[in-house]
């Protein structure tokens, strides 16, 4: 089997198709297979978390947890306390929460920026189409105005007919006088 034969892919109809050179390869077999995840599902989850972190409910819950934590570790007997006065474990937990919250918030912001960019491009396209339509309608209205300028109005026709009628009456009067 040659190198060219290995690159060909057989279809369901039995024909062989070469992979396209203008598109990247989808995957390579590797020795270590990493778990795969759905980036959209992860992005939606990060947006939900970021949305929750930006609410008053999160601040209230965080305040309640910290008050309970501090109260537990200062008011209860020393045998049931798990984090002494400098509250190092609480600091560690809050730092860990912040270290995960920041990238999740940034990911959610990036996804929102991408959606905003797409919306702006669509709005720009709609605006361009609207401008083109408006310019077309403006040209059509101008053409109609020019056309109407050349069309005889009722008053114009009435005055012309009255003028012709007077002229005919004058000719008739002159013909009768002769």
XYZ file of C-alpha atoms in Angstrom:
178
model
C 0.000 0.000 0.000
C 1.487 3.358 -1.051
C 1.388 6.603 0.867
C -1.207 8.011 -1.558
C -3.509 5.013 -1.014
C -3.435 5.534 2.757
C -4.672 9.104 2.364
C -7.730 8.067 0.357
C -11.025 7.519 2.122
C -13.621 5.036 0.938
C -17.225 6.263 0.837
C -20.420 4.266 1.336
C -20.785 3.858 -2.438
C -17.380 2.233 -2.728
C -15.655 5.196 -4.343
C -12.513 6.672 -2.897
C -12.129 10.338 -2.104
C -8.937 12.134 -1.302
C -9.053 14.407 1.735
C -9.259 18.088 0.863
C -6.020 20.018 1.164
C -7.752 23.327 1.932
C -9.272 22.008 5.171
C -7.434 20.951 8.323
C -7.440 17.354 9.396
C -10.125 16.658 11.945
C -8.181 14.432 14.277
C -5.039 12.406 14.589
C -4.746 9.168 16.379
C -2.756 9.705 19.544
C -1.274 7.537 22.225
C -3.096 9.382 24.978
C -6.768 10.053 24.468
C -7.904 13.094 26.412
C -11.507 13.336 27.499
C -13.602 15.441 25.166
C -16.167 18.000 26.225
C -18.738 20.126 24.524
C -17.404 23.713 24.498
C -20.919 25.116 24.054
C -22.220 23.279 27.122
C -19.236 24.459 29.136
C -19.759 28.012 27.866
C -23.447 27.953 28.805
C -22.549 26.633 32.278
C -19.947 29.373 32.729
C -22.503 31.994 31.701
C -25.001 30.662 34.229
C -22.365 30.742 36.982
C -21.212 34.245 35.981
C -24.832 35.413 35.908
C -25.329 34.019 39.433
C -22.089 35.603 40.685
C -23.357 38.974 39.543
C -26.561 38.889 41.585
C -27.485 40.201 44.978
C -28.541 36.671 45.939
C -24.916 35.491 45.611
C -23.679 38.345 47.808
C -26.311 37.564 50.439
C -25.468 33.838 50.434
C -21.737 34.551 50.551
C -22.277 36.949 53.472
C -24.376 34.360 55.320
C -21.727 31.656 54.783
C -18.935 33.948 56.008
C -20.942 35.031 59.085
C -21.715 31.394 59.933
C -18.063 30.445 59.333
C -16.715 33.222 61.551
C -19.393 32.640 64.185
C -18.726 28.898 64.241
C -14.996 29.398 64.624
C -15.182 32.096 67.311
C -18.286 31.421 69.409
C -18.343 27.609 69.642
C -16.023 25.576 71.891
C -12.506 25.053 70.585
C -13.087 21.304 70.127
C -15.566 21.890 67.246
C -13.709 24.796 65.637
C -12.005 23.890 62.350
C -10.473 27.270 61.377
C -8.805 29.423 64.033
C -8.755 33.218 64.356
C -6.764 34.350 61.354
C -9.263 32.224 59.385
C -6.636 30.947 56.972
C -8.899 28.194 55.644
C -11.654 30.764 54.956
C -9.131 32.919 53.105
C -8.071 29.879 51.077
C -11.686 29.017 50.214
C -12.448 32.598 49.161
C -9.248 32.754 47.089
C -10.131 29.470 45.416
C -13.643 30.720 44.680
C -12.225 33.948 43.216
C -9.634 32.073 41.145
C -12.405 30.038 39.510
C -14.902 32.893 39.267
C -12.605 35.251 37.364
C -11.937 32.957 34.363
C -15.586 31.903 34.244
C -16.661 35.537 34.167
C -14.097 36.286 31.441
C -15.313 33.306 29.411
C -18.900 34.503 29.742
C -17.846 38.023 28.716
C -15.987 36.669 25.677
C -19.045 34.698 24.617
C -21.195 37.805 25.077
C -18.679 39.838 23.049
C -18.909 37.247 20.266
C -22.712 37.450 20.307
C -22.561 41.249 20.329
C -20.134 41.204 17.395
C -22.468 38.954 15.384
C -25.455 41.157 16.275
C -23.535 44.279 15.250
C -22.616 42.699 11.905
C -26.250 41.751 11.339
C -27.387 45.252 12.333
C -24.805 46.756 10.001
C -26.071 44.558 7.168
C -29.669 45.548 7.898
C -28.665 49.214 7.997
C -26.861 48.908 4.652
C -29.905 47.227 3.103
C -32.141 49.911 4.596
C -29.937 52.673 3.195
C -29.913 50.988 -0.225
C -33.715 50.651 -0.126
C -34.096 54.284 0.938
C -31.799 55.459 -1.860
C -33.737 53.356 -4.372
C -37.063 54.767 -3.152
C -35.631 58.295 -3.283
C -34.588 57.778 -6.905
C -38.040 56.375 -7.722
C -39.816 59.322 -6.071
C -37.574 61.745 -7.995
C -38.396 59.936 -11.257
C -42.119 60.106 -10.428
C -41.833 63.824 -9.723
C -40.122 64.377 -13.047
C -42.758 62.286 -14.754
C -45.545 64.201 -13.057
C -43.964 67.450 -14.145
C -44.510 66.392 -17.754
C -48.067 65.146 -17.185
C -50.849 67.543 -17.976
C -52.988 68.445 -15.002
C -56.751 69.024 -15.115
C -56.364 72.790 -14.722
C -53.777 72.910 -17.501
C -56.021 70.915 -19.836
C -59.034 73.074 -18.934
C -57.122 76.264 -19.692
C -55.815 74.844 -23.000
C -59.280 73.679 -24.038
C -60.776 77.046 -23.114
C -58.070 78.741 -25.180
C -58.813 76.453 -28.147
C -62.538 77.068 -27.700
C -61.982 80.838 -27.774
C -59.810 80.477 -30.860
C -62.500 78.410 -32.620
C -65.178 80.885 -31.653
C -63.047 83.712 -33.042
C -62.563 81.816 -36.317
C -66.272 81.102 -36.521
C -67.094 84.755 -35.860
C -64.638 85.794 -38.560
C -66.075 83.256 -40.986
C -69.595 84.525 -40.316
C -68.579 88.099 -40.933
C -67.255 87.331 -44.374
